[in-house]
Amino acid sequence: MSASTETANQIDTKGIVVGLVGIYIAGIAASAEIPYLAFLAGIGAVFATKMGADAVRRVCSYGIGTGVPSIGMLALGMGIISAMFGLALGKMYNAVFIGPIVGLVIALAIGFVVGTLANKIIKLNIPVMERCLMEIAGAGVLVLTGLSVMIAGSMDFVVITEKVIATGYIAPVFILGALGILHPFNASLGPDETQDRTLIHAYSCGAIGMTIAGVCSIAVLDPIAGIISIVIGLAIWYVTFMGFVRLVKRDAGAGYVGTGLLPPGAM
Amino acid sequence: MTDIVTMLTMNWASIIGIVIGGICIAVGVHFVPVGGAPAAMAQATGIGTGTVQLAAGSGLTGLLAAGYMYMTLSAAGVPGISEVALICATGAVGAMIMITVTMIVGNWVYIYGVGVPPASAKKDYDPITGDPQAPYVAAGTVGQGLPTVCFVSGAMGGLLGGLGGSLIYCMLMWVNGDPAISSIFAIGVFLVNAVLPSYNIQGTIEGFHDPKFKRVPKAILACFIASLLCGIIAVTIPGAAMLGGA
C-alpha cells in the first residue's frame, strides 16, 4: 500500500473549499472586468474532480454490479439539475453570488435522497452509499459550475445559458466532468489499486477538462484568459500525468520495460 | 420577477409529466437486454455494454428525434396535448431505431464474427418463437447473442425510454421554452432514472422473460421519488428569456 493516504474528510474539505473559493474568485474578478483569473474556477473544478473520484473509489470498491461509469453519469445527472437550479435561483432573487452554494446544498440533498433510495428501496446495502453519493453529487455541481464559470466568465444564469448551454459547450463540460470523476477508479481498479495513484489520475483528468474548457472560453470570454487557462491546465496535466506514470511504475509488481515488449520473466 | 412558488403552482402538470416520464425510463431500462462485459466476450446473452450506456444512447437518440419534431410542430404555436403525443411517439421511434440497430449489428457480429448461435440461458424455449434454447447455449456460458425474445424486449425498452425522455423534454419546454436548458435537464433527469434501475438490475438482464424483471416495482418506487424530487427542482427554473436575457 502507499505511504501517504488522505482521509475522506480531508479530501472533501479540500474539494469543497478550493472548489467554491476558485469559483467565487473567478466569478467576482470577471464581474470586475478582470477575466484573466477565470482559470481559478478550473482549478476549483480539478479539486472537485478529485473529491468525486475518491468517493467513486470508496463506493465502487463494494462492487455495485453495473460498472463504474454508471456512477459518474449519475454524478453529473444530479449535478446538472442542482447546478442550474442554484444559478437560476441566484438570478431570480437578484443575488447571483448565492448560486454555487445553493447548487451545492441542493446536490447534497439529492445525493442523500438517491443514496437512501438505492440502499433502502433497491437494497444495495452499501454502508457508505449515502455519504458517497452526496460527495459525488457535490463534486458534479462544483465541476459543472466551475467549468461553466470558467468558460462564461460570470456566475449569472443568463450569461451561462447564452455562452455555455446555448452554444453547446455544456456537452464537453458534461462528459469531461463525468469522465474525470468516473475514469480514475475505472482505470486503476483491481487488487493493487492505491489511493495516491487513483487520485493523481483524477487531477490529470480534471486538468484535461480544464484545458478543453479553456479552449471553449477563447471564443466566448476572452482570448488571453482562454490561453492562460489552457497553459495552466496543460502544465497541471503534464505534472500530474508524469506523476501518475511514476506511480504506475512504482506499483507495477512484475517490473516494466519501456519498449512495449513483455518483461524478460514473462517471455 | 419570477418566483419559485409561482413557478411551482403554475407548473404542477409538468411535474406529473416528469414523474411519468421517469417511471417510463425506469421500466424501459429493465426491458433492454444488457449483457455487460461477459456479453462482450459472447459469454452472456445481451448487448455487450452497461445499462447506462444503452439507456443513455437510446434515450438521447430519442431526444434528438423529439427535439426535431418539437421544432417543426412549435412553428404553429406552443404544442398542446395532441402535439406532445406526436413528439413523444417520434422520440420513442427514434430510440427504438437506435436500440434495434445496435442489437441487429451486434447479432451479426455474434453470429458471423464470433460464430455463436443466439441463445437464452434463462428459458428452455423462446417465449415468442418456441424454439429450444438449451442445446445452443455453449458450455460454461450463460447464453450468447440476442435471441428473438431479447430483441423484442429490447425494442420495447427503447420505446419506453424514448417515450419517457421525450415526455420530460416536452414538459420542460412548457415550463421554460428554452430548448438548450430543456434538453440538458432532460438528460440529467434521464441519467438519474437510468442509473437507479441499473442498480436494481445488478449487472445483466435478458429482458422481460428474465427472473430479475420481477424486481421492477422496487425501481418504479425509487424512480417515482427521485423523479418527483428532480421534477420539483426542474420546473422552478425559468428560461433565460423570462429572466430578461436574450
Coordinates of C-alpha atoms in Angstrom, one line a residue:
Chain A
M1 CA 0.0 0.0 0.0
S2 CA 1.0 3.6 -0.5
A3 CA 2.7 5.6 2.2
S4 CA 0.6 8.7 2.0
T5 CA -3.2 8.4 2.4
E6 CA -5.8 11.1 2.7
T7 CA -8.9 10.6 4.7
A8 CA -12.3 11.2 3.2
N9 CA -12.9 14.3 5.4
Q10 CA -9.6 15.9 4.2
I11 CA -10.4 15.3 0.6
D12 CA -14.0 16.6 0.9
T13 CA -12.8 19.8 2.8
K14 CA -10.2 20.5 0.1
G15 CA -12.6 19.8 -2.7
I16 CA -15.4 22.0 -1.4
V17 CA -13.3 24.8 -0.1
V18 CA -10.9 25.0 -3.1
G19 CA -13.8 24.5 -5.5
L20 CA -16.0 27.2 -4.1
V21 CA -13.1 29.7 -3.5
G22 CA -11.9 29.2 -7.1
I23 CA -15.4 29.7 -8.5
Y24 CA -16.0 32.8 -6.4
I25 CA -12.7 34.5 -7.1
A26 CA -13.1 33.8 -10.8
G27 CA -16.7 35.0 -10.8
I28 CA -16.0 38.1 -8.8
A29 CA -12.9 39.0 -10.7
A30 CA -14.8 38.6 -14.0
S31 CA -17.6 40.8 -12.9
A32 CA -14.9 43.4 -12.0
E33 CA -13.7 43.2 -15.7
I34 CA -10.7 41.0 -14.9
P35 CA -11.4 37.8 -16.9
Y36 CA -7.8 36.6 -16.5
L37 CA -8.5 34.9 -13.2
A38 CA -11.0 32.6 -14.8
F39 CA -8.6 29.7 -14.6
L40 CA -9.1 29.6 -10.8
A41 CA -12.6 28.2 -11.3
G42 CA -10.9 25.5 -13.4
I43 CA -8.5 24.7 -10.5
G44 CA -11.5 24.5 -8.2
A45 CA -13.1 22.0 -10.7
V46 CA -9.9 20.0 -10.6
F47 CA -10.1 19.6 -6.8
A48 CA -13.8 18.9 -7.0
T49 CA -13.0 16.1 -9.6
K50 CA -10.6 14.6 -7.1
M51 CA -13.3 14.7 -4.4
G52 CA -15.7 12.9 -6.7
A53 CA -13.1 10.4 -7.8
D54 CA -12.3 9.5 -4.2
A55 CA -16.0 9.0 -3.4
V56 CA -16.3 6.8 -6.5
R57 CA -13.3 4.8 -5.3
R58 CA -14.8 4.2 -1.9
V59 CA -18.3 3.3 -3.1
C60 CA -17.2 1.2 -6.1
S61 CA -14.8 -0.9 -4.0
Y62 CA -18.0 -2.6 -2.6
G63 CA -18.9 -3.7 -6.1
I64 CA -22.1 -2.0 -7.4
G65 CA -22.6 -4.6 -10.1
T66 CA -23.2 -2.2 -13.0
G67 CA -19.7 -0.9 -13.7
V68 CA -18.0 2.3 -12.5
P69 CA -19.2 4.5 -15.4
S70 CA -22.8 4.5 -14.2
I71 CA -22.0 6.3 -11.1
G72 CA -20.1 9.1 -12.9
M73 CA -23.1 9.7 -15.2
L74 CA -25.3 9.7 -12.1
A75 CA -23.0 12.3 -10.5
L76 CA -23.4 14.7 -13.5
G77 CA -27.1 13.9 -13.9
M78 CA -27.7 15.0 -10.3
G79 CA -25.1 17.8 -10.7
I80 CA -26.5 19.5 -13.7
I81 CA -30.0 19.7 -12.2
S82 CA -28.6 21.2 -8.9
A83 CA -26.1 23.5 -10.6
M84 CA -28.6 25.1 -12.9
F85 CA -31.2 25.4 -10.1
G86 CA -28.6 27.2 -7.9
L87 CA -27.6 29.6 -10.6
A88 CA -31.2 30.2 -11.7
L89 CA -32.3 30.8 -8.1
G90 CA -29.5 33.3 -7.6
K91 CA -30.6 35.2 -10.7
M92 CA -34.3 35.1 -9.7
Y93 CA -33.6 36.7 -6.4
N94 CA -31.0 39.1 -7.9
A95 CA -28.2 37.6 -5.8
V96 CA -26.0 35.7 -8.4
F97 CA -23.4 35.0 -5.7
I98 CA -25.6 32.6 -3.8
G99 CA -25.8 30.4 -6.9
P100 CA -22.9 27.9 -6.4
I101 CA -23.6 27.4 -2.7
V102 CA -27.3 26.8 -3.3
G103 CA -26.4 24.4 -6.1
L104 CA -24.1 22.5 -3.7
V105 CA -26.7 22.3 -1.0
I106 CA -29.3 21.0 -3.4
A107 CA -26.9 18.5 -4.8
L108 CA -26.1 17.2 -1.3
A109 CA -29.8 16.8 -0.6
I110 CA -30.4 15.0 -3.9
G111 CA -27.4 12.8 -3.4
F112 CA -28.6 11.9 0.1
V113 CA -32.1 11.0 -1.2
V114 CA -30.8 9.0 -4.2
G115 CA -28.3 7.2 -1.9
T116 CA -31.1 6.4 0.6
L117 CA -33.3 5.1 -2.3
A118 CA -30.5 2.9 -3.5
N119 CA -29.9 1.5 -0.1
K120 CA -33.4 1.3 1.4
I121 CA -35.6 0.5 -1.6
I122 CA -33.3 -1.1 -4.1
K123 CA -31.4 -2.7 -1.2
L124 CA -27.9 -2.3 -2.4
N125 CA -26.9 -2.2 1.3
I126 CA -23.6 -0.4 0.9
P127 CA -22.9 1.4 4.2
V128 CA -21.1 4.4 2.6
M129 CA -23.7 4.8 -0.2
E130 CA -25.5 7.9 1.2
R131 CA -22.3 9.8 2.0
C132 CA -20.5 8.9 -1.2
L133 CA -23.5 9.8 -3.4
M134 CA -23.7 13.2 -1.5
E135 CA -20.0 13.7 -2.3
I136 CA -20.4 12.6 -5.9
A137 CA -23.3 14.9 -6.5
G138 CA -21.5 17.8 -4.8
A139 CA -18.4 17.1 -6.9
G140 CA -20.7 17.1 -10.0
V141 CA -22.1 20.5 -9.1
L142 CA -18.7 22.0 -8.4
V143 CA -17.2 20.6 -11.6
L144 CA -20.1 21.8 -13.8
T145 CA -20.3 25.2 -12.1
G146 CA -16.5 25.6 -12.1
L147 CA -16.0 24.8 -15.8
S148 CA -19.1 26.8 -16.8
V149 CA -18.0 29.9 -14.8
M150 CA -14.5 29.5 -16.4
I151 CA -16.0 29.4 -19.9
A152 CA -18.6 32.2 -19.4
G153 CA -16.6 34.3 -17.0
S154 CA -19.7 35.0 -15.0
M155 CA -22.0 33.4 -12.3
D156 CA -25.0 34.9 -14.0
F157 CA -27.5 32.3 -15.1
V158 CA -28.5 34.2 -18.2
V159 CA -24.9 34.7 -19.3
I160 CA -24.1 31.0 -18.6
T161 CA -27.2 30.0 -20.6
E162 CA -26.1 32.1 -23.5
K163 CA -22.4 31.3 -23.5
V164 CA -22.2 27.7 -22.3
I165 CA -25.6 26.0 -22.7
A166 CA -26.9 27.5 -25.9
T167 CA -23.5 27.3 -27.6
G168 CA -23.3 23.6 -26.8
Y169 CA -20.1 23.8 -24.8
I170 CA -22.1 22.2 -22.0
A171 CA -21.7 18.9 -23.8
P172 CA -17.9 18.7 -23.4
V173 CA -18.2 20.1 -19.9
F174 CA -20.7 17.5 -19.0
I175 CA -18.8 14.5 -20.4
L176 CA -15.3 15.6 -19.4
G177 CA -16.7 16.3 -15.9
A178 CA -18.2 12.8 -15.7
L179 CA -15.0 11.2 -17.1
G180 CA -12.8 13.0 -14.6
I181 CA -15.0 11.6 -11.8
L182 CA -15.5 8.0 -13.1
H183 CA -12.3 7.3 -15.1
P184 CA -9.6 7.4 -12.4
F185 CA -11.0 4.5 -10.4
N186 CA -12.3 2.7 -13.6
A187 CA -8.7 2.8 -14.9
S188 CA -6.9 1.9 -11.6
L189 CA -9.3 -0.6 -10.0
G190 CA -8.1 -4.0 -9.0
P191 CA -6.4 -5.7 -6.1
D192 CA -3.3 -3.5 -6.4
E193 CA -5.3 -0.2 -6.5
T194 CA -3.7 2.6 -4.4
Q195 CA -5.3 5.8 -3.3
D196 CA -2.5 8.1 -4.4
R197 CA -2.3 6.7 -7.9
T198 CA -6.1 6.9 -8.4
L199 CA -6.2 10.5 -7.1
I200 CA -3.2 11.8 -9.1
H201 CA -5.0 10.3 -12.1
A202 CA -8.1 12.3 -11.1
Y203 CA -6.0 15.5 -11.1
S204 CA -4.8 14.8 -14.6
C205 CA -8.3 14.1 -15.8
G206 CA -9.6 17.3 -14.2
A207 CA -6.7 19.2 -15.9
I208 CA -7.8 17.8 -19.3
G209 CA -11.3 19.1 -18.6
M210 CA -9.9 22.5 -17.6
T211 CA -7.8 22.7 -20.7
I212 CA -10.7 21.9 -23.0
A213 CA -12.9 24.5 -21.1
G214 CA -10.0 27.0 -21.7
V215 CA -10.3 26.3 -25.4
C216 CA -14.0 26.9 -25.3
S217 CA -13.5 30.1 -23.4
I218 CA -11.3 31.6 -26.1
A219 CA -14.4 32.1 -28.3
V220 CA -16.9 33.3 -25.7
L221 CA -14.9 35.0 -22.9
D222 CA -11.5 36.5 -23.8
P223 CA -8.7 35.0 -25.9
I224 CA -5.9 35.9 -23.4
A225 CA -7.9 34.5 -20.5
G226 CA -8.5 31.3 -22.5
I227 CA -4.9 31.0 -23.3
I228 CA -3.9 31.5 -19.7
S229 CA -6.3 28.7 -18.7
I230 CA -5.0 26.4 -21.4
V231 CA -1.4 26.9 -20.4
I232 CA -2.1 26.4 -16.7
G233 CA -4.3 23.4 -17.5
L234 CA -1.7 21.8 -19.7
A235 CA 1.0 22.4 -17.0
I236 CA -1.1 20.7 -14.3
W237 CA -1.9 17.9 -16.7
Y238 CA 1.8 17.3 -17.6
V239 CA 3.0 17.4 -13.9
T240 CA 0.2 15.1 -12.7
F241 CA 0.3 12.7 -15.6
M242 CA 4.1 12.3 -15.2
G243 CA 3.4 11.7 -11.5
F244 CA 0.8 9.1 -12.5
V245 CA 3.2 7.3 -14.8
R246 CA 5.8 7.3 -11.9
L247 CA 3.3 5.7 -9.5
V248 CA 2.2 3.2 -12.2
K249 CA 5.9 2.1 -12.4
R250 CA 6.1 2.1 -8.6
D251 CA 3.1 -0.2 -8.3
A252 CA 4.0 -2.5 -11.3
G253 CA 4.9 -5.6 -9.3
A254 CA 6.4 -7.6 -12.1
G255 CA 8.7 -4.8 -13.3
Y256 CA 8.4 -2.9 -16.6
V257 CA 10.2 -2.2 -19.8
G258 CA 9.7 0.9 -21.8
T259 CA 9.7 -0.6 -25.3
G260 CA 6.4 -2.4 -25.4
L261 CA 8.0 -5.9 -25.2
L262 CA 6.9 -8.2 -22.4
P263 CA 9.2 -8.2 -19.3
P264 CA 12.0 -10.7 -19.5
G265 CA 10.5 -13.0 -16.9
A266 CA 7.3 -13.4 -19.0
M267 CA 8.8 -14.4 -22.3
Chain B
M1 CA -39.7 38.9 -11.2
T2 CA -40.3 35.2 -11.3
D3 CA -40.9 33.5 -8.0
I4 CA -40.3 29.8 -7.0
V5 CA -43.8 29.4 -5.5
T6 CA -45.5 30.8 -8.6
M7 CA -43.4 28.6 -10.9
L8 CA -44.4 25.5 -8.8
T9 CA -48.1 26.3 -8.7
M10 CA -48.2 27.2 -12.4
N11 CA -46.3 24.0 -13.5
W12 CA -47.7 21.2 -11.4
A13 CA -48.9 19.4 -14.5
S14 CA -45.3 19.4 -15.8
I15 CA -44.1 17.7 -12.5
I16 CA -46.6 14.9 -13.1
G17 CA -45.4 14.6 -16.7
I18 CA -41.8 14.4 -15.5
V19 CA -42.6 11.7 -12.9
I20 CA -44.5 9.6 -15.6
G21 CA -41.5 10.1 -17.9
G22 CA -39.1 9.0 -15.2
I23 CA -41.1 5.9 -14.5
C24 CA -41.3 5.0 -18.2
I25 CA -37.5 5.2 -18.3
A26 CA -37.1 3.1 -15.2
V27 CA -39.3 0.3 -16.6
G28 CA -37.7 0.7 -20.1
V29 CA -34.2 0.0 -18.6
H30 CA -35.4 -3.4 -17.4
F31 CA -36.5 -4.4 -20.9
V32 CA -33.2 -3.7 -22.6
P33 CA -31.1 -6.9 -22.8
V34 CA -27.9 -5.8 -21.1
G35 CA -25.0 -8.3 -21.0
G36 CA -22.2 -6.2 -19.8
A37 CA -18.6 -7.3 -20.1
P38 CA -19.5 -11.1 -20.3
A39 CA -21.7 -10.4 -23.3
A40 CA -18.8 -8.5 -25.0
M41 CA -16.9 -11.8 -24.8
A42 CA -20.1 -13.7 -26.1
Q43 CA -20.4 -15.5 -22.7
A44 CA -23.8 -14.0 -21.7
T45 CA -27.0 -13.1 -23.6
G46 CA -27.5 -9.4 -24.4
I47 CA -25.6 -6.4 -25.8
G48 CA -22.0 -6.2 -24.6
T49 CA -22.1 -3.0 -22.6
G50 CA -23.6 -1.5 -19.4
T51 CA -27.2 -0.5 -18.7
V52 CA -26.5 3.2 -18.5
Q53 CA -24.7 3.4 -21.8
L54 CA -27.5 1.7 -23.6
A55 CA -30.3 3.6 -21.9
A56 CA -28.5 6.9 -22.4
G57 CA -27.7 6.1 -26.1
S58 CA -31.3 5.2 -27.0
G59 CA -32.7 8.0 -24.8
L60 CA -30.5 10.7 -26.3
T61 CA -31.3 9.5 -29.9
G62 CA -35.0 9.7 -28.9
L63 CA -34.4 13.2 -27.5
L64 CA -32.8 14.3 -30.8
A65 CA -35.8 13.0 -32.8
A66 CA -38.2 14.5 -30.3
G67 CA -36.4 17.9 -30.4
Y68 CA -36.7 18.0 -34.2
M69 CA -40.4 17.1 -34.1
Y70 CA -40.9 19.8 -31.4
M71 CA -39.2 22.4 -33.6
T72 CA -41.4 21.5 -36.5
L73 CA -44.7 21.4 -34.6
S74 CA -44.0 24.5 -32.5
A75 CA -43.8 26.6 -35.6
A76 CA -47.6 26.8 -35.3
G77 CA -47.6 27.9 -31.7
V78 CA -46.9 26.2 -28.3
P79 CA -47.7 22.5 -28.7
G80 CA -50.8 21.1 -26.9
I81 CA -51.5 17.6 -25.7
S82 CA -52.0 16.1 -29.1
E83 CA -48.7 17.6 -30.4
V84 CA -47.0 16.3 -27.3
A85 CA -48.3 12.8 -28.1
L86 CA -46.8 13.1 -31.6
I87 CA -43.5 14.4 -30.2
C88 CA -43.3 11.5 -27.7
A89 CA -44.1 9.0 -30.5
T90 CA -41.3 10.4 -32.6
G91 CA -38.9 10.2 -29.7
A92 CA -40.0 6.6 -29.0
V93 CA -39.4 5.6 -32.6
G94 CA -36.0 7.3 -32.6
A95 CA -34.9 5.4 -29.5
M96 CA -36.3 2.1 -30.9
I97 CA -34.4 2.6 -34.2
M98 CA -31.1 3.2 -32.2
I99 CA -31.5 0.2 -29.9
T100 CA -32.7 -2.2 -32.7
V101 CA -29.8 -1.2 -35.0
T102 CA -27.4 -1.8 -32.1
M103 CA -29.0 -5.2 -31.5
I104 CA -29.1 -6.3 -35.1
V105 CA -25.5 -5.3 -35.8
G106 CA -24.4 -6.9 -32.5
N107 CA -26.2 -10.1 -33.6
W108 CA -24.3 -10.0 -37.0
V109 CA -21.0 -9.8 -35.0
Y110 CA -22.0 -12.6 -32.7
I111 CA -23.3 -14.9 -35.5
Y112 CA -20.9 -14.2 -38.3
G113 CA -17.9 -12.8 -36.4
V114 CA -17.7 -14.8 -33.2
G115 CA -19.6 -17.8 -34.6
V116 CA -22.1 -18.4 -31.9
P117 CA -25.9 -19.1 -32.2
P118 CA -28.0 -16.6 -30.3
A119 CA -29.5 -18.4 -27.3
S120 CA -31.0 -17.5 -24.0
A121 CA -29.9 -19.3 -20.8
K122 CA -32.8 -18.1 -18.7
K123 CA -35.6 -20.1 -20.7
D124 CA -35.5 -23.5 -22.2
Y125 CA -37.8 -22.4 -25.0
D126 CA -38.0 -18.9 -26.5
P127 CA -41.3 -17.5 -25.2
I128 CA -42.1 -15.9 -28.6
T129 CA -40.9 -18.4 -31.3
G130 CA -41.0 -21.5 -29.1
D131 CA -37.5 -22.5 -30.4
P132 CA -35.5 -24.7 -28.0
Q133 CA -32.6 -22.7 -26.4
A134 CA -30.8 -25.1 -24.0
P135 CA -29.0 -27.1 -26.7
Y136 CA -27.5 -24.0 -28.2
V137 CA -26.1 -22.5 -25.0
A138 CA -22.3 -23.1 -25.1
A139 CA -20.9 -25.0 -22.1
G140 CA -19.7 -22.7 -19.3
T141 CA -21.6 -19.6 -20.6
V142 CA -25.0 -18.1 -19.7
G143 CA -26.1 -17.8 -23.3
Q144 CA -24.9 -15.6 -26.1
G145 CA -26.1 -13.2 -28.8
L146 CA -29.6 -11.8 -28.9
P147 CA -32.4 -14.4 -29.5
T148 CA -35.8 -13.2 -30.7
V149 CA -37.3 -12.7 -27.3
C150 CA -34.4 -10.4 -26.2
F151 CA -34.7 -8.5 -29.5
V152 CA -38.4 -7.8 -29.0
S153 CA -37.8 -6.9 -25.3
G154 CA -35.0 -4.5 -26.3
A155 CA -37.3 -2.8 -28.8
M156 CA -39.9 -2.3 -26.1
G157 CA -37.3 -0.9 -23.8
G158 CA -36.2 1.6 -26.4
L159 CA -39.9 2.6 -26.9
L160 CA -40.4 3.2 -23.2
G161 CA -37.0 5.0 -22.8
G162 CA -37.6 7.3 -25.8
L163 CA -41.2 8.0 -24.7
G164 CA -40.1 8.9 -21.2
G165 CA -37.2 11.1 -22.4
S166 CA -39.3 13.0 -24.9
L167 CA -42.1 13.5 -22.3
I168 CA -39.7 15.0 -19.9
Y169 CA -38.3 17.3 -22.7
C170 CA -41.8 18.4 -23.7
M171 CA -42.8 19.1 -20.1
L172 CA -39.6 21.2 -19.6
M173 CA -40.2 23.1 -22.8
W174 CA -43.7 24.0 -21.5
V175 CA -42.0 25.4 -18.4
N176 CA -39.0 27.4 -19.8
G177 CA -39.4 27.4 -23.6
D178 CA -35.6 27.1 -24.0
P179 CA -34.5 24.1 -26.0
A180 CA -30.9 24.2 -24.7
I181 CA -31.9 24.2 -21.0
S182 CA -34.7 21.7 -21.5
S183 CA -32.6 19.2 -23.3
I184 CA -29.7 19.3 -20.8
F185 CA -32.2 19.0 -18.0
A186 CA -33.9 16.1 -19.7
I187 CA -30.5 14.4 -20.0
G188 CA -29.9 15.0 -16.2
V189 CA -33.3 13.6 -15.2
F190 CA -32.9 10.7 -17.7
L191 CA -29.5 9.7 -16.3
V192 CA -30.7 9.7 -12.7
N193 CA -33.7 7.5 -13.8
A194 CA -31.5 5.2 -15.8
V195 CA -28.8 4.6 -13.2
L196 CA -31.2 3.8 -10.3
P197 CA -32.8 0.9 -12.1
S198 CA -29.4 -0.3 -13.3
Y199 CA -28.5 -0.8 -9.6
N200 CA -31.8 -2.7 -9.3
I201 CA -30.7 -5.0 -12.2
Q202 CA -27.2 -5.5 -10.7
G203 CA -25.3 -6.1 -13.9
T204 CA -27.1 -8.2 -16.5
I205 CA -30.7 -8.8 -17.6
E206 CA -32.1 -10.6 -20.7
G207 CA -35.4 -8.8 -20.9
F208 CA -39.0 -9.3 -19.7
H209 CA -38.6 -13.1 -19.5
D210 CA -35.7 -12.8 -17.1
P211 CA -36.4 -13.6 -13.4
K212 CA -34.8 -10.3 -12.4
F213 CA -37.6 -8.5 -14.2
K214 CA -39.8 -9.2 -11.2
R215 CA -37.7 -6.5 -9.4
V216 CA -39.4 -3.8 -11.4
P217 CA -41.7 -2.5 -8.6
K218 CA -38.8 -1.5 -6.5
A219 CA -37.3 0.5 -9.3
I220 CA -40.6 2.2 -10.0
L221 CA -40.9 3.3 -6.4
A222 CA -37.3 4.5 -6.2
C223 CA -37.7 6.4 -9.6
F224 CA -41.0 7.8 -8.6
I225 CA -39.4 9.5 -5.6
A226 CA -36.3 10.5 -7.5
S227 CA -38.2 12.0 -10.5
L228 CA -40.6 13.8 -8.2
L229 CA -37.6 15.5 -6.5
C230 CA -35.9 16.2 -9.9
G231 CA -39.3 17.5 -11.3
I232 CA -39.9 19.9 -8.4
I233 CA -36.4 21.3 -8.8
A234 CA -36.6 21.4 -12.6
V235 CA -39.9 23.2 -13.0
T236 CA -38.7 26.1 -10.8
I237 CA -36.0 27.0 -13.3
P238 CA -37.3 29.6 -15.7
G239 CA -35.9 30.1 -19.2
A240 CA -33.2 32.7 -19.7
A241 CA -35.8 34.8 -21.7
M242 CA -38.1 35.0 -18.6
L243 CA -35.1 36.4 -16.6
G244 CA -34.5 39.3 -19.0
G245 CA -31.9 37.6 -21.1
A246 CA -31.7 37.3 -24.9

